[in-house]
Amino acid sequence: MNFKLKIWRQKNAATKGKFEDYNITDVSSEMSFLQMLDYFNDKLILDGGDPVHFEHDCREGICGSCGLYINGRPHGPLKNTTTCELHMREFEDGSTIVIEPWRSKAFPLIKDLVVDRSSFDEVMFAGGFVNINTGGAQDANTTPINKKISDRAFDAAVCIGCGACVAACKNSSAMLFVSAKVSQFAMLPQGKTEATERVEKMVAKMDEMGFGYCSNTYACEFDCPKGISVEFIAQMNREFFSAKVCSHKK
Amino acid sequence: MSKKGFSIASLSHKYIMAAAGAFLMLFLVMHLTTNLLLLAGDEGAKFNEAVDFLLTNPLIKIMEYVLFAGFILHIILGVVIQLHNRRSRPVGYHVTPKSGTSTFSRFMFHSGIIILIFLLLHLYHFFFVKLGLVPMYGGAEERHEFFPMLVYVFKNPWMVAIYVVSVIVLGFHLKHAFQSAFQSFGLNHNKYMPGIKAVGTIYAIAISIGFSVIPLYFYFIY
């Protein structure tokens, strides 16, 4: 397969970037999108050029490192699929593929297609954990948890923190990410104890990092590679509301 | 968004926005119910009766201020939120985003601006007259005698077109707004949301058609 690539090139945050047009030939339809970029970079290096920088790690859809804005969608055209699990057979032979980095004030660009997503880490440091020392593993079933609730908590916990929700949102809002993290803890007994403080701290940090507000357009849910539901955003709205209304004065 | 000594969480903005919006949606129902009396074919007798009742009711007097507060809050917060959101993505995308969203949800600010401009025109026609800021027209003898004034306004085809187009835009705004208000308050549940969305669509269509019928009736039939 042959493609025309239009890739955002930017040396660093201080310099201005621009799109560069490239041609790539002899791409196998079985290559993953990142393998295609590896193959492209090899050629670029042999030609004495600067390889296109992009982030990746596990390449099996669980680490959340990869994330490219491909032809107008985070992680490309497939639903519930990360960039690394997207294959070249999904693209039309001879077509142009436009590759852009995540665009958000809270995700400053580092180089080419690599952005700094540590604002997500900051949100996690603000409350995305359980504070008590849980000690060694307990016997199974000492704390009974309804199967439906544990499944639901897991549905939230599958978030890999890739930032596609922010990239997809017209406001670069991080509500889907933060709500998944808030909800996964709020539903389980270990996390419930600190649920009120957690949601207040995590929302405050989210606002501080410069993400936009939620407009309920649900683009995040549409483009989330893990299919996380906006019902978790509603759950966070509930948690935050009751935290603001019911929490004690500090 | 934190500012020196004063900060409201993003979510609190959304609660106020949704609460004000929900109140305005209730107001629209009341406004439409009263206005549909114009179609009774009795030269506005029933409508005038309803207007008299509303103008003399002390509770409505108070609610008029609440209504104004609702409008102002909704408009100001809408602008504040839009400005913040614009700042959250300083560099845009080259390719137009193709993420699946409902069309209306992406243009709430734009439809809001159109509705605001229409609202000002509408206030000029029927509210500022009542306040005495605009001279009476259309042969009205009292400041709250709306019937001859609206007959006069709706004999103008341009005004009829502006009114009809504006309430259709209002319908688009409401289509997203109705379910969005529920979501903002955290009331999204897979059992109820399909119902909420269906009611929202019916509500938006009913408001659009209901308010369109009145100018069309006065232009073509009355």
Short mmCIF file of C-alpha atoms in Angstrom, two decimals:
data_model
loop_
_atom_site.label_atom_id
_atom_site.label_comp_id
_atom_site.label_asym_id
_atom_site.label_seq_id
_atom_site.Cartn_x
_atom_site.Cartn_y
_atom_site.Cartn_z
CA MET A 1 0.00 0.00 0.00
CA ASN A 2 1.09 3.56 -0.65
CA PHE A 3 0.11 6.65 1.31
CA LYS A 4 0.65 10.37 1.45
CA LEU A 5 1.47 11.41 5.00
CA LYS A 6 0.84 14.90 6.31
CA ILE A 7 2.60 15.06 9.66
CA TRP A 8 2.90 17.87 12.20
CA ARG A 9 6.61 18.61 12.71
CA GLN A 10 7.77 20.83 15.55
CA LYS A 11 11.26 20.88 16.99
CA ASN A 12 10.22 21.90 20.50
CA ALA A 13 7.69 23.92 22.43
CA ALA A 14 9.55 27.17 21.76
CA THR A 15 9.68 26.93 17.97
CA LYS A 16 6.82 27.13 15.51
CA GLY A 17 5.67 23.90 13.93
CA LYS A 18 4.25 23.12 10.52
CA PHE A 19 2.88 20.27 8.47
CA GLU A 20 5.30 18.32 6.28
CA ASP A 21 4.13 16.20 3.37
CA TYR A 22 5.73 12.81 2.75
CA ASN A 23 5.14 9.82 0.50
CA ILE A 24 5.44 6.31 1.84
CA THR A 25 5.44 3.24 -0.37
CA ASP A 26 5.33 -0.54 0.09
CA VAL A 27 3.38 -0.46 3.34
CA SER A 28 1.96 -3.83 4.32
CA SER A 29 -1.75 -3.87 5.10
CA GLU A 30 -0.87 -6.01 8.13
CA MET A 31 1.29 -3.30 9.71
CA SER A 32 -0.05 -1.52 12.74
CA PHE A 33 -0.14 2.25 12.53
CA LEU A 34 2.93 2.54 14.78
CA GLN A 35 4.80 -0.10 12.75
CA MET A 36 4.08 1.98 9.69
CA LEU A 37 5.58 4.99 11.47
CA ASP A 38 8.62 2.92 12.53
CA TYR A 39 9.08 1.81 8.94
CA PHE A 40 8.69 5.40 7.78
CA ASN A 41 11.20 6.66 10.38
CA ASP A 42 13.78 4.02 9.34
CA LYS A 43 13.62 5.34 5.80
CA LEU A 44 13.76 8.92 7.05
CA ILE A 45 16.87 8.18 9.14
CA LEU A 46 18.57 6.44 6.18
CA ASP A 47 17.86 9.56 4.14
CA GLY A 48 19.53 11.62 6.86
CA GLY A 49 16.35 13.18 8.19
CA ASP A 50 15.10 13.71 11.74
CA PRO A 51 12.69 10.87 12.67
CA VAL A 52 9.13 11.76 13.58
CA HIS A 53 8.79 11.62 17.36
CA PHE A 54 5.76 9.85 18.78
CA GLU A 55 5.04 8.18 22.09
CA HIS A 56 4.49 4.45 22.48
CA ASP A 57 5.14 1.67 24.95
CA CYS A 58 3.17 -1.56 25.27
CA ARG A 59 1.69 -1.61 21.76
CA GLU A 60 -1.16 -3.78 22.96
CA GLY A 61 -3.70 -1.15 23.90
CA ILE A 62 -3.27 -1.08 27.66
CA CYS A 63 -0.59 1.45 28.58
CA GLY A 64 -2.15 4.63 27.21
CA SER A 65 1.13 5.98 25.81
CA CYS A 66 0.25 6.13 22.16
CA GLY A 67 -2.15 8.71 20.99
CA LEU A 68 -2.21 10.38 17.63
CA TYR A 69 -4.90 12.53 16.10
CA ILE A 70 -5.43 10.73 12.80
CA ASN A 71 -7.65 12.19 10.07
CA GLY A 72 -9.70 14.19 12.55
CA ARG A 73 -10.11 11.58 15.25
CA PRO A 74 -8.05 10.61 18.28
CA HIS A 75 -6.64 7.11 17.72
CA GLY A 76 -7.95 7.12 14.14
CA PRO A 77 -11.10 5.86 12.47
CA LEU A 78 -11.91 2.71 14.49
CA LYS A 79 -14.08 2.65 17.59
CA ASN A 80 -12.67 1.25 20.85
CA THR A 81 -9.17 1.00 19.35
CA THR A 82 -5.91 2.62 20.37
CA THR A 83 -3.47 3.92 17.75
CA CYS A 84 -1.16 0.94 18.31
CA GLU A 85 -3.93 -1.54 17.55
CA LEU A 86 -5.06 0.25 14.42
CA HIS A 87 -3.90 -1.44 11.21
CA MET A 88 -3.07 0.01 7.83
CA ARG A 89 -5.76 -2.11 6.15
CA GLU A 90 -8.28 0.32 7.64
CA PHE A 91 -7.01 3.03 5.29
CA GLU A 92 -7.67 3.38 1.60
CA ASP A 93 -4.65 2.69 -0.59
CA GLY A 94 -3.22 5.92 -1.98
CA SER A 95 -5.08 8.14 0.48
CA THR A 96 -3.65 11.01 2.51
CA ILE A 97 -3.29 10.46 6.25
CA VAL A 98 -3.09 13.58 8.40
CA ILE A 99 -1.35 13.01 11.74
CA GLU A 100 -1.55 15.66 14.45
CA PRO A 101 -0.65 15.71 18.14
CA TRP A 102 -3.28 16.02 20.91
CA ARG A 103 -4.22 19.68 21.08
CA SER A 104 -4.90 21.11 24.52
CA LYS A 105 -3.52 23.85 26.72
CA ALA A 106 -3.16 21.22 29.47
CA PHE A 107 -1.11 18.96 27.15
CA PRO A 108 1.78 21.19 26.03
CA LEU A 109 3.66 19.95 23.01
CA ILE A 110 7.16 18.54 23.55
CA LYS A 111 8.22 17.56 20.04
CA ASP A 112 6.45 16.60 16.80
CA LEU A 113 3.58 14.36 17.93
CA VAL A 114 4.62 14.00 21.58
CA VAL A 115 2.71 15.98 24.19
CA ASP A 116 3.21 16.28 27.93
CA ARG A 117 0.29 14.56 29.65
CA SER A 118 1.56 14.99 33.20
CA SER A 119 -1.49 17.12 33.96
CA PHE A 120 -3.32 13.77 34.18
CA ASP A 121 -0.73 12.60 36.72
CA GLU A 122 -1.29 15.79 38.70
CA VAL A 123 -5.01 15.03 38.84
CA MET A 124 -4.21 11.51 40.07
CA PHE A 125 -1.80 12.81 42.72
CA ALA A 126 -4.60 15.06 43.97
CA GLY A 127 -6.77 12.14 45.01
CA GLY A 128 -6.70 9.20 42.64
CA PHE A 129 -5.67 6.69 45.28
CA VAL A 130 -6.73 5.07 48.56
CA ASN A 131 -4.97 6.63 51.52
CA ILE A 132 -5.16 3.79 54.01
CA ASN A 133 -2.48 1.18 54.31
CA THR A 134 -4.26 -1.96 53.24
CA GLY A 135 -1.61 -4.40 54.45
CA GLY A 136 -1.30 -7.88 52.99
CA ALA A 137 -3.92 -9.49 50.79
CA GLN A 138 -7.07 -10.43 52.69
CA ASP A 139 -9.02 -13.64 52.31
CA ALA A 140 -11.29 -13.42 49.31
CA ASN A 141 -14.88 -12.42 50.16
CA THR A 142 -14.08 -10.92 53.58
CA THR A 143 -15.62 -7.72 52.21
CA PRO A 144 -18.60 -8.75 50.11
CA ILE A 145 -19.08 -6.59 47.03
CA ASN A 146 -22.08 -6.85 44.77
CA LYS A 147 -20.97 -8.34 41.43
CA LYS A 148 -22.80 -5.65 39.45
CA ILE A 149 -21.06 -2.91 41.41
CA SER A 150 -17.63 -4.47 41.06
CA ASP A 151 -18.22 -4.89 37.31
CA ARG A 152 -19.28 -1.26 37.07
CA ALA A 153 -16.20 -0.10 39.00
CA PHE A 154 -14.13 -2.13 36.58
CA ASP A 155 -15.86 -0.49 33.60
CA ALA A 156 -14.52 2.82 34.96
CA ALA A 157 -11.12 1.41 35.91
CA VAL A 158 -10.35 0.29 32.35
CA CYS A 159 -9.43 3.92 31.57
CA ILE A 160 -5.82 3.90 30.39
CA GLY A 161 -5.37 7.66 30.76
CA CYS A 162 -4.38 8.21 27.14
CA GLY A 163 -6.09 11.59 26.88
CA ALA A 164 -8.22 10.82 23.81
CA CYS A 165 -11.23 12.31 25.64
CA VAL A 166 -9.40 15.63 25.98
CA ALA A 167 -8.24 15.46 22.36
CA ALA A 168 -11.76 14.70 21.10
CA CYS A 169 -13.57 17.29 23.19
CA LYS A 170 -14.17 20.63 21.51
CA ASN A 171 -13.39 22.23 24.88
CA SER A 172 -10.43 19.95 25.75
CA SER A 173 -12.32 18.89 28.82
CA ALA A 174 -10.90 16.07 30.95
CA MET A 175 -14.26 15.14 32.47
CA LEU A 176 -14.36 11.58 31.12
CA PHE A 177 -10.90 10.76 32.48
CA VAL A 178 -11.44 12.37 35.87
CA SER A 179 -14.95 10.93 36.23
CA ALA A 180 -13.71 7.41 35.46
CA LYS A 181 -11.05 7.74 38.16
CA VAL A 182 -13.44 9.28 40.69
CA SER A 183 -16.11 6.65 40.00
CA GLN A 184 -13.90 3.58 40.15
CA PHE A 185 -12.98 4.41 43.75
CA ALA A 186 -16.34 5.78 44.83
CA MET A 187 -18.10 2.50 44.10
CA LEU A 188 -15.88 0.22 46.14
CA PRO A 189 -15.72 0.02 49.95
CA GLN A 190 -11.98 0.79 50.11
CA GLY A 191 -12.44 4.01 48.16
CA LYS A 192 -15.82 5.11 49.51
CA THR A 193 -14.37 6.39 52.80
CA GLU A 194 -12.57 9.25 51.08
CA ALA A 195 -15.00 9.77 48.19
CA THR A 196 -16.08 13.26 49.24
CA GLU A 197 -12.60 14.73 49.65
CA ARG A 198 -11.39 12.87 46.58
CA VAL A 199 -13.90 14.32 44.14
CA GLU A 200 -13.40 17.85 45.47
CA LYS A 201 -9.61 17.64 45.20
CA MET A 202 -9.53 15.98 41.80
CA VAL A 203 -12.00 18.44 40.27
CA ALA A 204 -10.09 21.37 41.75
CA LYS A 205 -6.85 20.04 40.25
CA MET A 206 -8.53 19.38 36.92
CA ASP A 207 -9.69 23.01 36.80
CA GLU A 208 -6.26 24.24 37.84
CA MET A 209 -4.56 22.34 35.00
CA GLY A 210 -6.49 24.36 32.43
CA PHE A 211 -8.87 21.80 30.94
CA GLY A 212 -12.13 23.14 29.53
CA TYR A 213 -15.68 22.65 30.79
CA CYS A 214 -17.93 19.81 29.76
CA SER A 215 -20.57 20.70 27.15
CA ASN A 216 -22.16 17.24 27.15
CA THR A 217 -21.45 16.71 23.45
CA TYR A 218 -20.23 13.17 24.28
CA ALA A 219 -17.40 13.25 21.72
CA CYS A 220 -15.22 11.77 24.51
CA GLU A 221 -17.35 8.65 24.83
CA PHE A 222 -17.39 8.25 21.04
CA ASP A 223 -13.60 8.34 20.78
CA CYS A 224 -12.59 6.65 24.04
CA PRO A 225 -10.53 3.59 23.04
CA LYS A 226 -11.85 1.81 26.13
CA GLY A 227 -15.50 2.70 25.57
CA ILE A 228 -15.94 4.52 28.87
CA SER A 229 -19.48 5.80 29.27
CA VAL A 230 -20.47 9.41 29.95
CA GLU A 231 -22.66 7.95 32.70
CA PHE A 232 -19.50 8.23 34.80
CA ILE A 233 -19.46 11.97 34.14
CA ALA A 234 -23.00 12.06 35.52
CA GLN A 235 -21.80 10.02 38.48
CA MET A 236 -19.01 12.53 39.14
CA ASN A 237 -21.51 15.39 38.83
CA ARG A 238 -23.58 13.66 41.52
CA GLU A 239 -20.57 12.94 43.73
CA PHE A 240 -19.34 16.53 43.47
CA PHE A 241 -22.79 17.98 44.10
CA SER A 242 -23.33 15.92 47.22
CA ALA A 243 -19.76 16.66 48.34
CA LYS A 244 -20.37 20.41 48.03
CA VAL A 245 -23.77 20.22 49.69
CA CYS A 246 -23.11 17.66 52.40
CA SER A 247 -19.43 17.97 53.32
CA HIS A 248 -18.50 19.57 56.63
CA LYS A 249 -16.98 23.02 56.82
CA LYS A 250 -13.19 22.87 56.77
CA MET B 1 -10.58 27.94 37.05
CA SER B 2 -9.14 29.65 40.06
CA LYS B 3 -8.79 33.38 40.46
CA LYS B 4 -7.33 35.36 43.29
CA GLY B 5 -9.56 34.98 46.33
CA PHE B 6 -12.51 33.86 44.26
CA SER B 7 -12.98 30.56 42.61
CA ILE B 8 -15.95 28.55 41.45
CA ALA B 9 -15.38 24.99 40.34
CA SER B 10 -16.10 24.16 36.70
CA LEU B 11 -18.81 21.78 37.85
CA SER B 12 -20.52 24.47 39.92
CA HIS B 13 -20.66 26.65 36.80
CA LYS B 14 -22.40 23.81 35.06
CA TYR B 15 -24.92 23.31 37.88
CA ILE B 16 -25.89 26.99 37.81
CA MET B 17 -26.02 26.95 34.01
CA ALA B 18 -28.26 23.87 34.04
CA ALA B 19 -30.49 25.18 36.85
CA ALA B 20 -31.01 28.53 35.10
CA GLY B 21 -31.62 26.71 31.82
CA ALA B 22 -34.13 24.33 33.40
CA PHE B 23 -35.98 27.29 34.89
CA LEU B 24 -36.06 29.01 31.49
CA MET B 25 -37.41 25.82 29.94
CA LEU B 26 -40.29 25.82 32.45
CA PHE B 27 -40.91 29.48 31.69
CA LEU B 28 -41.18 28.68 27.96
CA VAL B 29 -43.95 26.19 28.68
CA MET B 30 -45.91 28.83 30.58
CA HIS B 31 -45.23 31.49 27.95
CA LEU B 32 -46.40 29.18 25.15
CA THR B 33 -49.54 28.11 27.01
CA THR B 34 -50.56 31.75 27.48
CA ASN B 35 -49.72 32.66 23.88
CA LEU B 36 -51.68 29.79 22.38
CA LEU B 37 -54.82 31.55 23.72
CA LEU B 38 -54.22 34.01 20.86
CA LEU B 39 -55.42 31.33 18.47
CA ALA B 40 -58.87 31.20 20.13
CA GLY B 41 -60.27 33.47 17.42
CA ASP B 42 -61.91 35.85 19.90
CA GLU B 43 -59.89 39.02 19.13
CA GLY B 44 -57.61 38.17 22.02
CA ALA B 45 -60.29 38.19 24.74
CA LYS B 46 -59.01 35.04 26.49
CA PHE B 47 -55.42 36.11 25.96
CA ASN B 48 -56.11 39.52 27.54
CA GLU B 49 -57.77 37.82 30.46
CA ALA B 50 -54.66 35.69 30.99
CA VAL B 51 -52.40 38.77 30.64
CA ASP B 52 -54.49 40.65 33.20
CA PHE B 53 -54.25 37.74 35.58
CA LEU B 54 -50.46 37.58 35.17
CA LEU B 55 -49.99 41.34 35.48
CA THR B 56 -51.99 41.57 38.70
CA ASN B 57 -50.64 38.46 40.38
CA PRO B 58 -48.00 39.42 42.99
CA LEU B 59 -46.29 36.04 42.69
CA ILE B 60 -45.79 36.61 38.96
CA LYS B 61 -44.33 40.04 39.74
CA ILE B 62 -41.68 38.37 41.89
CA MET B 63 -41.12 35.63 39.34
CA GLU B 64 -40.48 38.28 36.69
CA TYR B 65 -37.33 39.27 38.61
CA VAL B 66 -36.36 35.63 39.07
CA LEU B 67 -36.84 35.16 35.34
CA PHE B 68 -34.56 38.08 34.59
CA ALA B 69 -31.95 36.70 36.97
CA GLY B 70 -32.26 33.35 35.20
CA PHE B 71 -31.69 34.90 31.80
CA ILE B 72 -28.76 37.03 32.94
CA LEU B 73 -27.06 34.14 34.76
CA HIS B 74 -27.53 31.78 31.83
CA ILE B 75 -26.19 34.32 29.34
CA ILE B 76 -23.22 35.52 31.41
CA LEU B 77 -22.19 32.00 32.40
CA GLY B 78 -22.59 30.88 28.79
CA VAL B 79 -20.12 33.54 27.70
CA VAL B 80 -17.73 32.84 30.60
CA ILE B 81 -17.73 29.11 29.83
CA GLN B 82 -17.27 29.68 26.11
CA LEU B 83 -14.30 32.01 26.67
CA HIS B 84 -12.68 29.54 29.05
CA ASN B 85 -13.22 26.68 26.61
CA ARG B 86 -11.69 28.65 23.74
CA ARG B 87 -8.60 29.24 25.87
CA SER B 88 -8.32 25.54 26.68
CA ARG B 89 -7.23 24.76 23.12
CA PRO B 90 -4.92 27.55 21.94
CA VAL B 91 -3.84 25.60 18.82
CA GLY B 92 -6.65 23.97 16.88
CA TYR B 93 -6.69 20.92 14.63
CA HIS B 94 -5.97 21.02 10.91
CA VAL B 95 -8.58 18.40 10.08
CA THR B 96 -12.14 19.23 11.13
CA PRO B 97 -12.91 16.93 14.08
CA LYS B 98 -14.91 13.90 13.02
CA SER B 99 -15.86 12.65 16.47
CA GLY B 100 -19.48 11.58 16.58
CA THR B 101 -21.59 14.13 18.44
CA SER B 102 -25.06 15.44 17.91
CA THR B 103 -24.85 18.48 15.62
CA PHE B 104 -26.77 20.77 17.95
CA SER B 105 -24.55 20.05 20.94
CA ARG B 106 -21.51 21.63 19.27
CA PHE B 107 -23.27 24.89 18.48
CA MET B 108 -24.94 25.75 21.78
CA PHE B 109 -23.03 29.03 22.06
CA HIS B 110 -23.86 30.02 18.47
CA SER B 111 -27.55 29.15 18.77
CA GLY B 112 -27.49 30.93 22.12
CA ILE B 113 -26.21 34.14 20.50
CA ILE B 114 -28.95 34.01 17.85
CA ILE B 115 -31.56 33.48 20.56
CA LEU B 116 -30.12 36.40 22.55
CA ILE B 117 -30.38 38.74 19.55
CA PHE B 118 -33.94 37.56 18.97
CA LEU B 119 -34.70 38.03 22.65
CA LEU B 120 -33.63 41.68 22.46
CA LEU B 121 -35.89 42.23 19.44
CA HIS B 122 -38.71 40.43 21.22
CA LEU B 123 -38.23 42.54 24.36
CA TYR B 124 -38.27 45.65 22.20
CA HIS B 125 -41.58 44.59 20.65
CA PHE B 126 -43.45 43.50 23.73
CA PHE B 127 -41.63 44.27 26.96
CA PHE B 128 -40.04 47.69 26.64
CA VAL B 129 -43.45 48.97 25.53
CA LYS B 130 -44.92 47.72 28.78
CA LEU B 131 -42.16 49.49 30.69
CA GLY B 132 -42.85 52.68 28.72
CA LEU B 133 -39.38 52.77 27.13
CA VAL B 134 -40.83 52.41 23.63
CA PRO B 135 -43.94 54.32 22.43
CA MET B 136 -47.10 52.30 21.91
CA TYR B 137 -47.87 51.25 18.38
CA GLY B 138 -50.44 49.34 16.31
CA GLY B 139 -53.33 51.33 17.80
CA ALA B 140 -52.83 50.08 21.35
CA GLU B 141 -54.33 52.40 23.96
CA GLU B 142 -52.68 50.93 27.01
CA ARG B 143 -49.10 49.84 27.53
CA HIS B 144 -50.02 46.23 28.24
CA GLU B 145 -52.57 45.95 25.44
CA PHE B 146 -50.48 43.47 23.46
CA PHE B 147 -53.07 42.18 20.99
CA PRO B 148 -53.14 45.13 18.52
CA MET B 149 -49.36 45.44 18.83
CA LEU B 150 -48.69 41.84 17.88
CA VAL B 151 -51.20 42.02 15.04
CA TYR B 152 -49.18 45.00 13.80
CA VAL B 153 -45.79 43.24 14.20
CA PHE B 154 -46.94 40.05 12.51
CA LYS B 155 -48.33 41.83 9.46
CA ASN B 156 -44.70 42.44 8.53
CA PRO B 157 -43.40 39.36 6.61
CA TRP B 158 -39.81 40.05 7.70
CA MET B 159 -40.80 39.97 11.35
CA VAL B 160 -42.75 36.76 10.81
CA ALA B 161 -39.69 35.20 9.15
CA ILE B 162 -37.36 36.36 11.94
CA TYR B 163 -39.70 35.02 14.63
CA VAL B 164 -40.16 31.66 12.94
CA VAL B 165 -36.45 31.14 12.18
CA SER B 166 -35.51 32.20 15.72
CA VAL B 167 -37.87 29.77 17.42
CA ILE B 168 -36.57 26.97 15.19
CA VAL B 169 -33.03 27.83 16.34
CA LEU B 170 -34.43 27.87 19.88
CA GLY B 171 -35.73 24.35 19.24
CA PHE B 172 -32.24 23.19 18.23
CA HIS B 173 -30.83 24.77 21.40
CA LEU B 174 -33.46 23.04 23.53
CA LYS B 175 -32.99 19.66 21.84
CA HIS B 176 -29.52 19.44 23.38
CA ALA B 177 -30.30 21.53 26.46
CA PHE B 178 -33.04 19.32 27.87
CA GLN B 179 -30.99 16.14 28.29
CA SER B 180 -27.83 18.14 28.98
CA ALA B 181 -29.42 19.69 32.08
CA PHE B 182 -30.17 16.22 33.42
CA GLN B 183 -26.59 15.09 32.70
CA SER B 184 -25.10 18.16 34.42
CA PHE B 185 -27.03 17.35 37.59
CA GLY B 186 -25.80 13.78 37.37
CA LEU B 187 -29.16 12.37 36.38
CA ASN B 188 -27.98 10.00 33.67
CA HIS B 189 -29.03 6.43 34.09
CA ASN B 190 -29.31 3.88 31.31
CA LYS B 191 -32.83 3.07 32.44
CA TYR B 192 -34.14 6.63 32.19
CA MET B 193 -31.88 8.45 29.72
CA PRO B 194 -33.59 7.18 26.53
CA GLY B 195 -36.88 8.46 27.97
CA ILE B 196 -35.34 11.80 28.96
CA LYS B 197 -33.90 12.22 25.47
CA ALA B 198 -37.24 11.36 23.84
CA VAL B 199 -39.13 13.82 26.05
CA GLY B 200 -36.47 16.46 25.28
CA THR B 201 -36.94 15.99 21.54
CA ILE B 202 -40.73 16.20 21.85
CA TYR B 203 -40.38 19.28 24.07
CA ALA B 204 -38.04 21.02 21.59
CA ILE B 205 -40.32 20.28 18.63
CA ALA B 206 -43.44 21.34 20.55
CA ILE B 207 -41.88 24.66 21.58
CA SER B 208 -40.65 25.36 18.04
CA ILE B 209 -43.95 24.54 16.36
CA GLY B 210 -46.05 26.15 19.07
CA PHE B 211 -44.27 29.50 18.87
CA SER B 212 -44.04 29.39 15.03
CA VAL B 213 -47.76 28.88 14.60
CA ILE B 214 -48.64 32.21 16.24
CA PRO B 215 -46.87 34.64 13.84
CA LEU B 216 -47.84 32.45 10.88
CA TYR B 217 -51.49 32.50 11.98
CA PHE B 218 -51.54 36.29 12.27
CA TYR B 219 -49.81 36.77 8.92
CA PHE B 220 -51.76 34.29 6.81
CA ILE B 221 -55.12 33.69 8.52
CA TYR B 222 -56.08 36.47 10.92
#
